[in-house]
Amino acid sequence: MDLAEQHVHFQPFGRKTEAKKGKTLLQLANDAGVSIESICGSAGKCGKCKVVVRSGAFALSAPNESELKILGDSARVSNVRLACQATIRTPSRIVIEVPEESRRGHHRLLAAGVEPKRVLKPAMKKVLLKIPPATLKDLRADDDRLLDALGKQASARASIHPGVHAHIPGAMREKGWVATVTLYRGREVIKVEPGDTTNDSFGVAADIGTTKVVAYLIDLRSGETVATESMPNPQIPFGEDLMSRISYTVREKDGAQKLQAVIVEGLNSLISRLCEQKGVEHESILEVIVVGNTAMHHLFFGIPAQHVAAAPYAPAVRTSLTTSPEHVGMRMYRFGKVSSLPNIAGFVGADAVADLVSSGLYNDKKIGMMIDIGTNTEIIAGNEKRLLSCSCASGPAFEGAHIRFGMRAATGAIERVWIDPVTKDVRLRTVDDAPPRGICGSGIVDAISELSRAGLLDASGRLVDTRDMKDVRKAKAGGLEFVVARSKDTGMGEDITIGQHDIQEIQLAKAAIFTGVSILMAKLNVGCSNIARVYAAGAFGTYVDAASAINIGMYPDVPVERIRFIGNAAGSGARMALKSTDARDLAESLSRKVEYVELAAEPGFQNEFAQAMFLPHRDLSRFPNHGKAKPRQ
Ligand code: FES
């Protein structure tokens, strides 16, 4: 076959790319610049990457077990495939149609977060030096000459990184004995460049979440965040949650190395994108600082994480780490540094410390609570005197996983739902006001809250057949379902519904969170009314309606005005640490101060969890204002 014919064509985009043997359709779609939804990170579990093979089906691998399980007969009869599973067997001309519901659209990325002002004091600092030239009257060696100039002109007493010596003679002489020295923490010379390069000084702060990785490019001279990039965590195919990833490292030979390799590669590709966006060289990245929960942290640094997953849940490392790029495999300036904030204990890691640093909860006089919702949710409660922390396995349901029409907050995702309690009329809002394609976390929380306020959902989470509500109907799979959007409006040829299974997934997630809230409150001997401030962190925490979150029993029952949205607080804390060694020192002392509560070891855990499965809770005295607060319009 003519080589020009060995392409995969993606319709209706009119894009094509070479049909490379062994590559998945999803990888090729990426190569062709076509964005296909992939909530499970190519694990073949979410079923969101469906495509239709219009021609050339013979050239693809046969449907595998995951595809048959998710797609049933449509894999064979209608040539529907999972793009992340179908691979090219024989390079040929293949035509793929990407249906509306599988197109990713524009993802809403929450990168911003509250970032209290701090004096700019990065660990990496560039100093311009005029160095006395070597003469027959001044026979000092180059390193002595450099360090003397550094002492006199910058009051710094430093040593030189051994790898830098080779560059010093050339760098000092090339621009007439004017050179720029990069100092790490004022005590180690890690770079010497000819001339004045003081305006070329960058660092990257990265928040490695279980589900998403966000990286920020920071200009270390101004402290400004100049670019932001994100991606799904490339470890997802090895397990959606922390436990399954950790068990992969134990079960599989080289499992830990594989998980480390994919996350390092993922972060490297984000750094490349950041550099490309701003025309910055990799060489200019002097430091990378990462935060993540303890498991993400350990897996990134190649440290065994299995002990965090089993009693007595001891992590291998608490203190902050600093290592070389080579040790981890980062593509950046070779003698730069790769650092992390410290962990606390259990799964409460450097991301929670970063949350704490940026939220300011550690300074509060009254009791406050910081909740950072993710696949793993971290909670810290207390005040300037005492702080308690815990970690909850809330799962990826709020990211749209395990929800039939679930999707991330991208174009067309239903993000707000209102139901008139009297007329039962339903109103929606979608991301970018596009026709509905699915429902994201904030939308489903709203829907459950509104169904409950309208009397269409009972406290156990069962939809109620009131017969006067046309949008609650019998589901094909049995039970009832709520029709959020009709097919005539979705343009997908089918209704978007929320079924009993979806409601139960959200109940499990919110019960995991409230159990943590509840146990920390009990340990501090306080009730909801004592909580003066709830800091809602993370993308989901920011977009979810506070009244709806209280109404389903996820947040504690406090007046909504006490809830403060602080955005991607872990990212903010990481950026602060990159820009200020004072923020790092604060993080180190906070990580020692915060007490850790292991929920699984708490005697009342199971009972708390079972009670929190109710909407809002089995014990209604904990939610005296249930249903009173109205969702934002
Ligand atoms: S990305 Fe293909 S099934 Fe999830």
PDB file of C-alpha atoms in Angstrom, residues 87-319:
ATOM      1  CA  THR A  87      -4.103  -0.538  18.669  1.00  0.00           C
ATOM      2  CA  ILE A  88      -2.841  -0.496  15.093  1.00  0.00           C
ATOM      3  CA  ARG A  89      -2.077  -4.036  13.976  1.00  0.00           C
ATOM      4  CA  THR A  90      -1.395  -3.344  10.306  1.00  0.00           C
ATOM      5  CA  PRO A  91      -0.620   0.185   9.135  1.00  0.00           C
ATOM      6  CA  SER A  92      -3.466   0.994   6.717  1.00  0.00           C
ATOM      7  CA  ARG A  93      -5.983   3.685   5.890  1.00  0.00           C
ATOM      8  CA  ILE A  94      -8.321   3.892   8.863  1.00  0.00           C
ATOM      9  CA  VAL A  95     -11.198   6.319   9.278  1.00  0.00           C
ATOM     10  CA  ILE A  96     -12.343   7.082  12.813  1.00  0.00           C
ATOM     11  CA  GLU A  97     -15.378   9.081  13.831  1.00  0.00           C
ATOM     12  CA  VAL A  98     -15.125  10.769  17.214  1.00  0.00           C
ATOM     13  CA  PRO A  99     -18.697  11.152  18.513  1.00  0.00           C
ATOM     14  CA  GLU A 100     -19.745  14.362  20.251  1.00  0.00           C
ATOM     15  CA  GLU A 101     -19.739  12.826  23.740  1.00  0.00           C
ATOM     16  CA  SER A 102     -16.148  11.611  23.412  1.00  0.00           C
ATOM     17  CA  ARG A 103     -14.734  14.998  22.420  1.00  0.00           C
ATOM     18  CA  ARG A 104     -12.900  16.588  25.216  1.00  0.00           C
ATOM     19  CA  GLY A 105     -13.530  20.256  24.481  1.00  0.00           C
ATOM     20  CA  HIS A 106     -11.924  22.962  26.513  1.00  0.00           C
ATOM     21  CA  HIS A 107     -11.018  21.831  30.015  1.00  0.00           C
ATOM     22  CA  ARG A 108     -11.609  24.231  32.800  1.00  0.00           C
ATOM     23  CA  LEU A 109      -8.372  24.227  34.734  1.00  0.00           C
ATOM     24  CA  LEU A 110      -8.218  25.605  38.208  1.00  0.00           C
ATOM     25  CA  ALA A 111      -4.685  26.802  38.512  1.00  0.00           C
ATOM     26  CA  ALA A 112      -5.199  29.940  40.541  1.00  0.00           C
ATOM     27  CA  GLY A 113      -5.305  29.909  44.275  1.00  0.00           C
ATOM     28  CA  VAL A 114      -5.059  32.263  47.200  1.00  0.00           C
ATOM     29  CA  GLU A 115      -1.434  33.167  47.663  1.00  0.00           C
ATOM     30  CA  PRO A 116      -0.595  35.421  50.592  1.00  0.00           C
ATOM     31  CA  LYS A 117       2.126  37.917  49.739  1.00  0.00           C
ATOM     32  CA  ARG A 118       5.588  37.048  50.994  1.00  0.00           C
ATOM     33  CA  VAL A 119       8.907  38.721  50.446  1.00  0.00           C
ATOM     34  CA  LEU A 120      10.545  37.230  47.361  1.00  0.00           C
ATOM     35  CA  LYS A 121      13.405  35.119  48.692  1.00  0.00           C
ATOM     36  CA  PRO A 122      13.934  32.138  46.372  1.00  0.00           C
ATOM     37  CA  ALA A 123      16.434  29.421  47.194  1.00  0.00           C
ATOM     38  CA  MET A 124      18.037  30.099  43.786  1.00  0.00           C
ATOM     39  CA  LYS A 125      19.538  33.539  43.354  1.00  0.00           C
ATOM     40  CA  LYS A 126      21.620  34.931  40.516  1.00  0.00           C
ATOM     41  CA  VAL A 127      24.453  37.339  41.267  1.00  0.00           C
ATOM     42  CA  LEU A 128      26.356  39.391  38.677  1.00  0.00           C
ATOM     43  CA  LEU A 129      30.082  39.531  39.473  1.00  0.00           C
ATOM     44  CA  LYS A 130      33.017  41.574  38.152  1.00  0.00           C
ATOM     45  CA  ILE A 131      35.942  39.268  38.750  1.00  0.00           C
ATOM     46  CA  PRO A 132      39.523  40.545  38.967  1.00  0.00           C
ATOM     47  CA  PRO A 133      41.346  39.049  35.938  1.00  0.00           C
ATOM     48  CA  ALA A 134      44.173  36.578  36.433  1.00  0.00           C
ATOM     49  CA  THR A 135      47.563  38.281  35.983  1.00  0.00           C
ATOM     50  CA  LEU A 136      51.139  37.416  36.733  1.00  0.00           C
ATOM     51  CA  LYS A 137      50.701  39.514  39.839  1.00  0.00           C
ATOM     52  CA  ASP A 138      47.521  37.726  40.883  1.00  0.00           C
ATOM     53  CA  LEU A 139      48.129  34.002  40.570  1.00  0.00           C
ATOM     54  CA  ARG A 140      45.032  32.759  42.392  1.00  0.00           C
ATOM     55  CA  ALA A 141      43.157  29.815  40.897  1.00  0.00           C
ATOM     56  CA  ASP A 142      39.836  30.522  39.213  1.00  0.00           C
ATOM     57  CA  ASP A 143      37.735  29.015  41.995  1.00  0.00           C
ATOM     58  CA  ASP A 144      39.444  31.151  44.671  1.00  0.00           C
ATOM     59  CA  ARG A 145      39.071  34.206  42.487  1.00  0.00           C
ATOM     60  CA  LEU A 146      35.345  33.518  41.998  1.00  0.00           C
ATOM     61  CA  LEU A 147      34.613  32.794  45.664  1.00  0.00           C
ATOM     62  CA  ASP A 148      36.548  35.887  46.793  1.00  0.00           C
ATOM     63  CA  ALA A 149      34.531  38.066  44.409  1.00  0.00           C
ATOM     64  CA  LEU A 150      31.349  36.439  45.668  1.00  0.00           C
ATOM     65  CA  GLY A 151      32.303  37.181  49.263  1.00  0.00           C
ATOM     66  CA  LYS A 152      33.201  40.802  48.557  1.00  0.00           C
ATOM     67  CA  GLN A 153      30.420  41.700  46.133  1.00  0.00           C
ATOM     68  CA  ALA A 154      27.545  39.585  47.476  1.00  0.00           C
ATOM     69  CA  SER A 155      28.612  38.872  51.074  1.00  0.00           C
ATOM     70  CA  ALA A 156      28.232  35.154  50.404  1.00  0.00           C
ATOM     71  CA  ARG A 157      30.418  32.375  51.771  1.00  0.00           C
ATOM     72  CA  ALA A 158      29.813  29.477  49.456  1.00  0.00           C
ATOM     73  CA  SER A 159      31.253  26.257  48.113  1.00  0.00           C
ATOM     74  CA  ILE A 160      31.167  25.184  44.479  1.00  0.00           C
ATOM     75  CA  HIS A 161      29.170  22.204  43.215  1.00  0.00           C
ATOM     76  CA  PRO A 162      31.805  19.747  41.916  1.00  0.00           C
ATOM     77  CA  GLY A 163      30.162  19.546  38.480  1.00  0.00           C
ATOM     78  CA  VAL A 164      30.502  23.310  37.961  1.00  0.00           C
ATOM     79  CA  HIS A 165      34.315  23.575  38.119  1.00  0.00           C
ATOM     80  CA  ALA A 166      34.725  22.548  34.498  1.00  0.00           C
ATOM     81  CA  HIS A 167      32.669  25.536  33.334  1.00  0.00           C
ATOM     82  CA  ILE A 168      34.291  28.228  35.460  1.00  0.00           C
ATOM     83  CA  PRO A 169      37.438  29.090  33.414  1.00  0.00           C
ATOM     84  CA  GLY A 170      35.498  29.578  30.170  1.00  0.00           C
ATOM     85  CA  ALA A 171      32.552  31.378  31.787  1.00  0.00           C
ATOM     86  CA  MET A 172      34.795  33.898  33.583  1.00  0.00           C
ATOM     87  CA  ARG A 173      36.909  34.759  30.553  1.00  0.00           C
ATOM     88  CA  GLU A 174      34.271  34.730  27.774  1.00  0.00           C
ATOM     89  CA  LYS A 175      32.765  38.146  28.595  1.00  0.00           C
ATOM     90  CA  GLY A 176      35.841  39.932  29.968  1.00  0.00           C
ATOM     91  CA  TRP A 177      35.693  38.604  33.541  1.00  0.00           C
ATOM     92  CA  VAL A 178      32.023  39.433  33.990  1.00  0.00           C
ATOM     93  CA  ALA A 179      29.993  36.386  34.989  1.00  0.00           C
ATOM     94  CA  THR A 180      26.692  35.451  36.599  1.00  0.00           C
ATOM     95  CA  VAL A 181      26.775  33.038  39.485  1.00  0.00           C
ATOM     96  CA  THR A 182      23.707  31.081  40.634  1.00  0.00           C
ATOM     97  CA  LEU A 183      23.699  30.482  44.357  1.00  0.00           C
ATOM     98  CA  TYR A 184      21.561  27.859  46.041  1.00  0.00           C
ATOM     99  CA  ARG A 185      20.431  28.966  49.496  1.00  0.00           C
ATOM    100  CA  GLY A 186      23.328  31.417  49.555  1.00  0.00           C
ATOM    101  CA  ARG A 187      25.851  28.689  50.166  1.00  0.00           C
ATOM    102  CA  GLU A 188      26.411  26.617  47.028  1.00  0.00           C
ATOM    103  CA  VAL A 189      27.460  27.812  43.576  1.00  0.00           C
ATOM    104  CA  ILE A 190      25.500  25.654  41.132  1.00  0.00           C
ATOM    105  CA  LYS A 191      26.026  27.586  37.898  1.00  0.00           C
ATOM    106  CA  VAL A 192      28.486  30.073  36.426  1.00  0.00           C
ATOM    107  CA  GLU A 193      27.593  31.755  33.116  1.00  0.00           C
ATOM    108  CA  PRO A 194      29.443  34.332  31.036  1.00  0.00           C
ATOM    109  CA  GLY A 195      28.102  37.921  31.159  1.00  0.00           C
ATOM    110  CA  ASP A 196      24.853  39.076  32.690  1.00  0.00           C
ATOM    111  CA  THR A 197      22.107  36.398  32.714  1.00  0.00           C
ATOM    112  CA  THR A 198      20.368  37.627  35.859  1.00  0.00           C
ATOM    113  CA  ASN A 199      17.080  38.011  34.009  1.00  0.00           C
ATOM    114  CA  ASP A 200      17.040  34.345  32.979  1.00  0.00           C
ATOM    115  CA  SER A 201      16.067  32.533  36.177  1.00  0.00           C
ATOM    116  CA  PHE A 202      13.123  30.152  36.319  1.00  0.00           C
ATOM    117  CA  GLY A 203      11.683  27.462  38.519  1.00  0.00           C
ATOM    118  CA  VAL A 204       8.756  25.056  38.285  1.00  0.00           C
ATOM    119  CA  ALA A 205       6.287  24.320  41.074  1.00  0.00           C
ATOM    120  CA  ALA A 206       4.266  21.130  40.568  1.00  0.00           C
ATOM    121  CA  ASP A 207       1.229  19.734  42.323  1.00  0.00           C
ATOM    122  CA  ILE A 208       1.131  15.969  41.713  1.00  0.00           C
ATOM    123  CA  GLY A 209      -2.446  14.960  42.445  1.00  0.00           C
ATOM    124  CA  THR A 210      -3.692  11.369  42.333  1.00  0.00           C
ATOM    125  CA  THR A 211      -5.764  12.285  39.289  1.00  0.00           C
ATOM    126  CA  LYS A 212      -4.229  15.469  37.889  1.00  0.00           C
ATOM    127  CA  VAL A 213      -0.797  17.042  37.676  1.00  0.00           C
ATOM    128  CA  VAL A 214      -0.471  20.830  37.434  1.00  0.00           C
ATOM    129  CA  ALA A 215       2.832  22.619  36.817  1.00  0.00           C
ATOM    130  CA  TYR A 216       3.581  26.339  37.041  1.00  0.00           C
ATOM    131  CA  LEU A 217       6.526  28.147  35.461  1.00  0.00           C
ATOM    132  CA  ILE A 218       7.747  30.863  37.790  1.00  0.00           C
ATOM    133  CA  ASP A 219      10.071  33.731  36.931  1.00  0.00           C
ATOM    134  CA  LEU A 220      12.282  33.676  40.027  1.00  0.00           C
ATOM    135  CA  ARG A 221      13.327  37.281  39.523  1.00  0.00           C
ATOM    136  CA  SER A 222       9.833  38.762  39.633  1.00  0.00           C
ATOM    137  CA  GLY A 223       8.009  35.929  41.396  1.00  0.00           C
ATOM    138  CA  GLU A 224       5.416  35.974  38.607  1.00  0.00           C
ATOM    139  CA  THR A 225       3.721  32.768  37.404  1.00  0.00           C
ATOM    140  CA  VAL A 226       4.310  33.055  33.669  1.00  0.00           C
ATOM    141  CA  ALA A 227       2.707  29.832  32.421  1.00  0.00           C
ATOM    142  CA  THR A 228       0.623  26.902  33.673  1.00  0.00           C
ATOM    143  CA  GLU A 229       0.117  23.424  32.213  1.00  0.00           C
ATOM    144  CA  SER A 230      -1.728  20.331  33.438  1.00  0.00           C
ATOM    145  CA  MET A 231      -2.373  16.707  32.508  1.00  0.00           C
ATOM    146  CA  PRO A 232      -4.153  13.653  33.947  1.00  0.00           C
ATOM    147  CA  ASN A 233      -1.768  11.774  36.232  1.00  0.00           C
ATOM    148  CA  PRO A 234      -0.117   9.246  33.867  1.00  0.00           C
ATOM    149  CA  GLN A 235      -0.103   6.658  36.681  1.00  0.00           C
ATOM    150  CA  ILE A 236      -3.910   6.259  36.431  1.00  0.00           C
ATOM    151  CA  PRO A 237      -3.692   3.183  34.153  1.00  0.00           C
ATOM    152  CA  PHE A 238      -1.795   1.447  36.977  1.00  0.00           C
ATOM    153  CA  GLY A 239      -4.623   2.114  39.446  1.00  0.00           C
ATOM    154  CA  GLU A 240      -7.207   4.832  39.982  1.00  0.00           C
ATOM    155  CA  ASP A 241      -6.565   5.269  43.676  1.00  0.00           C
ATOM    156  CA  LEU A 242      -3.540   5.232  45.931  1.00  0.00           C
ATOM    157  CA  MET A 243      -4.121   1.743  47.300  1.00  0.00           C
ATOM    158  CA  SER A 244      -4.260   0.119  43.875  1.00  0.00           C
ATOM    159  CA  ARG A 245      -1.130   1.953  42.726  1.00  0.00           C
ATOM    160  CA  ILE A 246       0.747   0.943  45.833  1.00  0.00           C
ATOM    161  CA  SER A 247      -0.355  -2.677  45.477  1.00  0.00           C
ATOM    162  CA  TYR A 248       0.908  -2.535  41.866  1.00  0.00           C
ATOM    163  CA  THR A 249       4.356  -1.613  43.191  1.00  0.00           C
ATOM    164  CA  VAL A 250       4.280  -4.615  45.514  1.00  0.00           C
ATOM    165  CA  ARG A 251       2.748  -7.088  43.067  1.00  0.00           C
ATOM    166  CA  GLU A 252       4.721  -6.316  39.915  1.00  0.00           C
ATOM    167  CA  LYS A 253       8.423  -6.681  39.442  1.00  0.00           C
ATOM    168  CA  ASP A 254       9.781  -3.174  38.740  1.00  0.00           C
ATOM    169  CA  GLY A 255       6.304  -1.800  39.508  1.00  0.00           C
ATOM    170  CA  ALA A 256       7.654   1.090  41.580  1.00  0.00           C
ATOM    171  CA  GLN A 257      10.197   1.958  38.886  1.00  0.00           C
ATOM    172  CA  LYS A 258       7.462   1.981  36.243  1.00  0.00           C
ATOM    173  CA  LEU A 259       5.265   4.286  38.306  1.00  0.00           C
ATOM    174  CA  GLN A 260       8.192   6.588  38.959  1.00  0.00           C
ATOM    175  CA  ALA A 261       9.178   6.607  35.295  1.00  0.00           C
ATOM    176  CA  VAL A 262       5.694   7.580  34.057  1.00  0.00           C
ATOM    177  CA  ILE A 263       5.217  10.408  36.545  1.00  0.00           C
ATOM    178  CA  VAL A 264       8.706  11.800  35.929  1.00  0.00           C
ATOM    179  CA  GLU A 265       8.132  11.578  32.197  1.00  0.00           C
ATOM    180  CA  GLY A 266       4.745  13.259  32.639  1.00  0.00           C
ATOM    181  CA  LEU A 267       6.259  16.127  34.605  1.00  0.00           C
ATOM    182  CA  ASN A 268       9.064  16.419  32.058  1.00  0.00           C
ATOM    183  CA  SER A 269       6.511  16.783  29.283  1.00  0.00           C
ATOM    184  CA  LEU A 270       4.660  19.482  31.262  1.00  0.00           C
ATOM    185  CA  ILE A 271       7.979  21.311  31.713  1.00  0.00           C
ATOM    186  CA  SER A 272       8.635  21.062  27.968  1.00  0.00           C
ATOM    187  CA  ARG A 273       5.184  22.533  27.296  1.00  0.00           C
ATOM    188  CA  LEU A 274       5.815  25.350  29.779  1.00  0.00           C
ATOM    189  CA  CYS A 275       9.188  26.111  28.197  1.00  0.00           C
ATOM    190  CA  GLU A 276       7.749  26.032  24.704  1.00  0.00           C
ATOM    191  CA  GLN A 277       4.899  28.335  25.689  1.00  0.00           C
ATOM    192  CA  LYS A 278       7.279  31.011  26.958  1.00  0.00           C
ATOM    193  CA  GLY A 279      10.382  30.406  24.834  1.00  0.00           C
ATOM    194  CA  VAL A 280      12.379  29.400  27.919  1.00  0.00           C
ATOM    195  CA  GLU A 281      15.264  26.893  27.662  1.00  0.00           C
ATOM    196  CA  HIS A 282      15.248  23.761  29.875  1.00  0.00           C
ATOM    197  CA  GLU A 283      18.688  24.969  31.034  1.00  0.00           C
ATOM    198  CA  SER A 284      17.021  27.998  32.613  1.00  0.00           C
ATOM    199  CA  ILE A 285      14.934  25.851  35.005  1.00  0.00           C
ATOM    200  CA  LEU A 286      17.041  25.976  38.139  1.00  0.00           C
ATOM    201  CA  GLU A 287      14.717  24.284  40.592  1.00  0.00           C
ATOM    202  CA  VAL A 288      11.615  22.100  40.542  1.00  0.00           C
ATOM    203  CA  ILE A 289       9.583  21.826  43.706  1.00  0.00           C
ATOM    204  CA  VAL A 290       6.865  19.194  44.015  1.00  0.00           C
ATOM    205  CA  VAL A 291       3.983  18.604  46.389  1.00  0.00           C
ATOM    206  CA  GLY A 292       1.656  15.631  46.521  1.00  0.00           C
ATOM    207  CA  ASN A 293       0.140  13.250  49.026  1.00  0.00           C
ATOM    208  CA  THR A 294       2.631  10.924  50.686  1.00  0.00           C
ATOM    209  CA  ALA A 295       2.145   8.145  48.133  1.00  0.00           C
ATOM    210  CA  MET A 296       2.547  10.487  45.137  1.00  0.00           C
ATOM    211  CA  HIS A 297       5.574  12.045  46.834  1.00  0.00           C
ATOM    212  CA  HIS A 298       7.262   8.685  47.541  1.00  0.00           C
ATOM    213  CA  LEU A 299       6.528   7.276  44.096  1.00  0.00           C
ATOM    214  CA  PHE A 300       7.957  10.407  42.439  1.00  0.00           C
ATOM    215  CA  PHE A 301      11.213  10.174  44.376  1.00  0.00           C
ATOM    216  CA  GLY A 302      11.459   6.375  43.961  1.00  0.00           C
ATOM    217  CA  ILE A 303      10.908   5.716  47.679  1.00  0.00           C
ATOM    218  CA  PRO A 304       8.953   2.588  48.711  1.00  0.00           C
ATOM    219  CA  ALA A 305       5.373   3.614  49.485  1.00  0.00           C
ATOM    220  CA  GLN A 306       3.865   0.307  50.617  1.00  0.00           C
ATOM    221  CA  HIS A 307       4.290   0.924  54.334  1.00  0.00           C
ATOM    222  CA  VAL A 308       1.955   3.932  54.178  1.00  0.00           C
ATOM    223  CA  ALA A 309      -0.818   1.623  53.007  1.00  0.00           C
ATOM    224  CA  ALA A 310      -0.811  -0.849  55.909  1.00  0.00           C
ATOM    225  CA  ALA A 311      -0.951  -0.480  59.696  1.00  0.00           C
ATOM    226  CA  PRO A 312       0.815   1.283  61.345  1.00  0.00           C
ATOM    227  CA  TYR A 313       0.819   3.476  58.181  1.00  0.00           C
ATOM    228  CA  ALA A 314       4.324   4.891  58.564  1.00  0.00           C
ATOM    229  CA  PRO A 315       5.664   6.819  55.574  1.00  0.00           C
ATOM    230  CA  ALA A 316       9.329   6.423  54.698  1.00  0.00           C
ATOM    231  CA  VAL A 317      10.034  10.163  54.673  1.00  0.00           C
ATOM    232  CA  ARG A 318       8.538  13.135  56.489  1.00  0.00           C
ATOM    233  CA  THR A 319      11.193  15.840  56.120  1.00  0.00           C
TER     234      THR A 319
END
